[in-house]
């Protein structure tokens, strides 16, 4: 299951734009193989970043993931060079995906809670903010 669809691309970019960039054989219809390749590229890109923090596949695709997939697929469809606004959307999607991967941004869907990661020696580490109260900063208070 792809994170985005042809309908999502058309909703974001318009049927005219998608036809211009995906009708490679000039028959007046967006080529299914071109659309599928762009959506698969977007899925693989998203998965590469989010699998660091989330279990895949998603039980339900978060709206933000769909937005990123559309931006990435749209950029990929512009094989001969994307307009500035398409590049801007793509760069924003990649930046946010990097934030997810680094733990600076979380997806809000309850089904997508981060999985604890274990180390080779079997210990489990939890990714999160630094502790507020430590024995070091509580010296003199205990």
PDB file of C-alpha atoms in Angstrom:
ATOM      1  CA  UNK A   1       0.000   0.000   0.000  1.00  0.00           C
ATOM      2  CA  UNK A   2       1.451   3.329  -1.057  1.00  0.00           C
ATOM      3  CA  UNK A   3       1.375   6.332   1.259  1.00  0.00           C
ATOM      4  CA  UNK A   4      -0.070   8.512  -1.498  1.00  0.00           C
ATOM      5  CA  UNK A   5      -2.114   7.967  -4.645  1.00  0.00           C
ATOM      6  CA  UNK A   6      -2.602   9.535  -8.047  1.00  0.00           C
ATOM      7  CA  UNK A   7      -5.642  11.289  -6.607  1.00  0.00           C
ATOM      8  CA  UNK A   8      -3.476  12.785  -3.843  1.00  0.00           C
ATOM      9  CA  UNK A   9      -1.005  14.054  -6.444  1.00  0.00           C
ATOM     10  CA  UNK A  10      -3.798  15.586  -8.505  1.00  0.00           C
ATOM     11  CA  UNK A  11      -5.347  17.196  -5.426  1.00  0.00           C
ATOM     12  CA  UNK A  12      -2.028  18.816  -4.533  1.00  0.00           C
ATOM     13  CA  UNK A  13      -0.700  19.682  -8.000  1.00  0.00           C
ATOM     14  CA  UNK A  14      -3.699  19.616 -10.400  1.00  0.00           C
ATOM     15  CA  UNK A  15      -4.513  17.192 -13.168  1.00  0.00           C
ATOM     16  CA  UNK A  16      -2.841  19.481 -15.704  1.00  0.00           C
ATOM     17  CA  UNK A  17       0.540  19.422 -13.951  1.00  0.00           C
ATOM     18  CA  UNK A  18       0.464  15.671 -13.348  1.00  0.00           C
ATOM     19  CA  UNK A  19      -0.429  15.054 -16.990  1.00  0.00           C
ATOM     20  CA  UNK A  20       2.440  17.294 -18.107  1.00  0.00           C
ATOM     21  CA  UNK A  21       5.026  15.406 -16.056  1.00  0.00           C
ATOM     22  CA  UNK A  22       3.657  11.848 -16.135  1.00  0.00           C
ATOM     23  CA  UNK A  23       2.385  11.454 -19.714  1.00  0.00           C
ATOM     24  CA  UNK A  24       5.697  10.348 -21.161  1.00  0.00           C
ATOM     25  CA  UNK A  25       4.179   8.638 -24.207  1.00  0.00           C
ATOM     26  CA  UNK A  26       2.034  11.704 -25.026  1.00  0.00           C
ATOM     27  CA  UNK A  27      -1.260   9.803 -25.267  1.00  0.00           C
ATOM     28  CA  UNK A  28      -3.194  12.227 -23.053  1.00  0.00           C
ATOM     29  CA  UNK A  29      -3.143   9.945 -19.986  1.00  0.00           C
ATOM     30  CA  UNK A  30      -0.677   9.886 -17.097  1.00  0.00           C
ATOM     31  CA  UNK A  31       1.441   6.753 -17.514  1.00  0.00           C
ATOM     32  CA  UNK A  32       0.637   4.344 -14.667  1.00  0.00           C
ATOM     33  CA  UNK A  33       4.215   3.033 -14.536  1.00  0.00           C
ATOM     34  CA  UNK A  34       5.581   6.578 -14.149  1.00  0.00           C
ATOM     35  CA  UNK A  35       3.136   7.360 -11.339  1.00  0.00           C
ATOM     36  CA  UNK A  36       3.863   4.024  -9.628  1.00  0.00           C
ATOM     37  CA  UNK A  37       7.626   4.617  -9.831  1.00  0.00           C
ATOM     38  CA  UNK A  38       7.291   8.108  -8.315  1.00  0.00           C
ATOM     39  CA  UNK A  39       5.055   6.862  -5.507  1.00  0.00           C
ATOM     40  CA  UNK A  40       7.366   3.893  -4.818  1.00  0.00           C
ATOM     41  CA  UNK A  41      10.356   6.255  -4.674  1.00  0.00           C
ATOM     42  CA  UNK A  42       8.454   8.459  -2.211  1.00  0.00           C
ATOM     43  CA  UNK A  43       7.485   5.459  -0.057  1.00  0.00           C
ATOM     44  CA  UNK A  44      11.076   4.212   0.040  1.00  0.00           C
ATOM     45  CA  UNK A  45      12.368   7.655   0.973  1.00  0.00           C
ATOM     46  CA  UNK A  46       9.827   8.070   3.779  1.00  0.00           C
ATOM     47  CA  UNK A  47      10.469   4.543   5.055  1.00  0.00           C
ATOM     48  CA  UNK A  48      14.215   5.117   5.089  1.00  0.00           C
ATOM     49  CA  UNK A  49      13.808   7.981   7.535  1.00  0.00           C
ATOM     50  CA  UNK A  50      10.900   6.860   9.726  1.00  0.00           C
ATOM     51  CA  UNK A  51      11.921   3.228  10.229  1.00  0.00           C
ATOM     52  CA  UNK A  52      14.601   4.486  12.616  1.00  0.00           C
ATOM     53  CA  UNK A  53      11.849   5.495  15.079  1.00  0.00           C
ATOM     54  CA  UNK A  54       8.634   3.703  14.056  1.00  0.00           C
ATOM     55  CA  UNK A  55       7.477   0.192  13.310  1.00  0.00           C
ATOM     56  CA  UNK A  56       6.511  -0.289   9.678  1.00  0.00           C
ATOM     57  CA  UNK A  57       4.144  -0.749   7.989  1.00  0.00           C
ATOM     58  CA  UNK A  58       1.896   1.852   9.559  1.00  0.00           C
ATOM     59  CA  UNK A  59      -1.472   0.557  10.757  1.00  0.00           C
ATOM     60  CA  UNK A  60      -2.951   3.822   9.472  1.00  0.00           C
ATOM     61  CA  UNK A  61      -0.977   6.290   7.370  1.00  0.00           C
ATOM     62  CA  UNK A  62      -0.617   9.613   9.203  1.00  0.00           C
ATOM     63  CA  UNK A  63      -1.674  12.635   7.146  1.00  0.00           C
ATOM     64  CA  UNK A  64       1.781  14.139   7.464  1.00  0.00           C
ATOM     65  CA  UNK A  65       3.343  11.024   5.914  1.00  0.00           C
ATOM     66  CA  UNK A  66       0.917  11.327   2.996  1.00  0.00           C
ATOM     67  CA  UNK A  67       1.900  14.984   2.559  1.00  0.00           C
ATOM     68  CA  UNK A  68       5.596  14.091   2.510  1.00  0.00           C
ATOM     69  CA  UNK A  69       5.000  11.279   0.010  1.00  0.00           C
ATOM     70  CA  UNK A  70       3.111  13.614  -2.329  1.00  0.00           C
ATOM     71  CA  UNK A  71       5.860  16.254  -2.166  1.00  0.00           C
ATOM     72  CA  UNK A  72       8.594  13.684  -2.834  1.00  0.00           C
ATOM     73  CA  UNK A  73       6.705  11.942  -5.651  1.00  0.00           C
ATOM     74  CA  UNK A  74       5.849  15.265  -7.269  1.00  0.00           C
ATOM     75  CA  UNK A  75       9.505  16.296  -7.196  1.00  0.00           C
ATOM     76  CA  UNK A  76      10.526  12.935  -8.665  1.00  0.00           C
ATOM     77  CA  UNK A  77       7.964  13.301 -11.492  1.00  0.00           C
ATOM     78  CA  UNK A  78       9.602  16.541 -12.641  1.00  0.00           C
ATOM     79  CA  UNK A  79      12.427  14.655 -14.346  1.00  0.00           C
ATOM     80  CA  UNK A  80      13.540  17.660 -16.399  1.00  0.00           C
ATOM     81  CA  UNK A  81      13.813  20.004 -13.423  1.00  0.00           C
ATOM     82  CA  UNK A  82      11.195  20.968 -10.910  1.00  0.00           C
ATOM     83  CA  UNK A  83       9.857  24.499 -10.417  1.00  0.00           C
ATOM     84  CA  UNK A  84      11.024  26.327  -7.280  1.00  0.00           C
ATOM     85  CA  UNK A  85       7.791  25.708  -5.359  1.00  0.00           C
ATOM     86  CA  UNK A  86       8.052  21.947  -5.983  1.00  0.00           C
ATOM     87  CA  UNK A  87      11.704  21.957  -4.884  1.00  0.00           C
ATOM     88  CA  UNK A  88      10.746  23.958  -1.770  1.00  0.00           C
ATOM     89  CA  UNK A  89       8.055  21.378  -0.843  1.00  0.00           C
ATOM     90  CA  UNK A  90      10.501  18.516  -1.424  1.00  0.00           C
ATOM     91  CA  UNK A  91      13.209  20.146   0.702  1.00  0.00           C
ATOM     92  CA  UNK A  92      10.697  20.784   3.480  1.00  0.00           C
ATOM     93  CA  UNK A  93       9.555  17.147   3.402  1.00  0.00           C
ATOM     94  CA  UNK A  94      13.139  15.866   3.568  1.00  0.00           C
ATOM     95  CA  UNK A  95      14.006  18.258   6.412  1.00  0.00           C
ATOM     96  CA  UNK A  96      10.992  17.104   8.422  1.00  0.00           C
ATOM     97  CA  UNK A  97      11.824  13.460   7.737  1.00  0.00           C
ATOM     98  CA  UNK A  98      15.336  14.104   9.032  1.00  0.00           C
ATOM     99  CA  UNK A  99      13.786  15.618  12.154  1.00  0.00           C
ATOM    100  CA  UNK A 100      11.675  12.478  12.652  1.00  0.00           C
ATOM    101  CA  UNK A 101      14.717  10.284  12.186  1.00  0.00           C
ATOM    102  CA  UNK A 102      16.705  12.325  14.716  1.00  0.00           C
ATOM    103  CA  UNK A 103      13.851  12.303  17.244  1.00  0.00           C
ATOM    104  CA  UNK A 104      13.210  16.052  17.035  1.00  0.00           C
ATOM    105  CA  UNK A 105       9.735  15.482  15.560  1.00  0.00           C
ATOM    106  CA  UNK A 106       7.143  12.820  16.309  1.00  0.00           C
ATOM    107  CA  UNK A 107       4.251  11.494  14.316  1.00  0.00           C
ATOM    108  CA  UNK A 108       1.031  11.952  16.249  1.00  0.00           C
ATOM    109  CA  UNK A 109      -0.882   8.801  15.293  1.00  0.00           C
ATOM    110  CA  UNK A 110      -1.297   6.575  18.347  1.00  0.00           C
ATOM    111  CA  UNK A 111      -0.752   3.459  16.246  1.00  0.00           C
ATOM    112  CA  UNK A 112       2.757   4.633  15.426  1.00  0.00           C
ATOM    113  CA  UNK A 113       4.407   4.894  18.800  1.00  0.00           C
ATOM    114  CA  UNK A 114       8.165   4.432  18.643  1.00  0.00           C
ATOM    115  CA  UNK A 115       9.463   0.971  19.329  1.00  0.00           C
ATOM    116  CA  UNK A 116      12.152   0.629  21.985  1.00  0.00           C
ATOM    117  CA  UNK A 117      15.475  -0.228  20.434  1.00  0.00           C
ATOM    118  CA  UNK A 118      17.712  -2.871  21.928  1.00  0.00           C
ATOM    119  CA  UNK A 119      21.469  -2.928  21.876  1.00  0.00           C
ATOM    120  CA  UNK A 120      23.538  -5.969  20.889  1.00  0.00           C
ATOM    121  CA  UNK A 121      24.030  -6.886  24.552  1.00  0.00           C
ATOM    122  CA  UNK A 122      20.248  -7.139  25.080  1.00  0.00           C
ATOM    123  CA  UNK A 123      19.750  -3.876  26.960  1.00  0.00           C
ATOM    124  CA  UNK A 124      16.838  -1.715  25.923  1.00  0.00           C
ATOM    125  CA  UNK A 125      17.370   1.975  25.379  1.00  0.00           C
ATOM    126  CA  UNK A 126      14.632   4.554  25.393  1.00  0.00           C
ATOM    127  CA  UNK A 127      14.935   7.562  23.147  1.00  0.00           C
ATOM    128  CA  UNK A 128      13.706  10.761  24.721  1.00  0.00           C
ATOM    129  CA  UNK A 129      14.685  14.058  26.232  1.00  0.00           C
ATOM    130  CA  UNK A 130      17.441  14.358  28.793  1.00  0.00           C
ATOM    131  CA  UNK A 131      16.206  13.778  32.362  1.00  0.00           C
ATOM    132  CA  UNK A 132      15.287  16.918  34.270  1.00  0.00           C
ATOM    133  CA  UNK A 133      16.144  15.559  37.711  1.00  0.00           C
ATOM    134  CA  UNK A 134      19.431  13.753  38.113  1.00  0.00           C
ATOM    135  CA  UNK A 135      21.475  12.962  41.197  1.00  0.00           C
ATOM    136  CA  UNK A 136      24.008  15.545  40.021  1.00  0.00           C
ATOM    137  CA  UNK A 137      21.602  18.503  39.758  1.00  0.00           C
ATOM    138  CA  UNK A 138      19.757  17.514  42.952  1.00  0.00           C
ATOM    139  CA  UNK A 139      22.900  17.623  45.142  1.00  0.00           C
ATOM    140  CA  UNK A 140      22.134  19.586  48.264  1.00  0.00           C
ATOM    141  CA  UNK A 141      18.388  19.022  47.943  1.00  0.00           C
ATOM    142  CA  UNK A 142      18.312  15.408  49.068  1.00  0.00           C
TER     143      UNK A 142
END
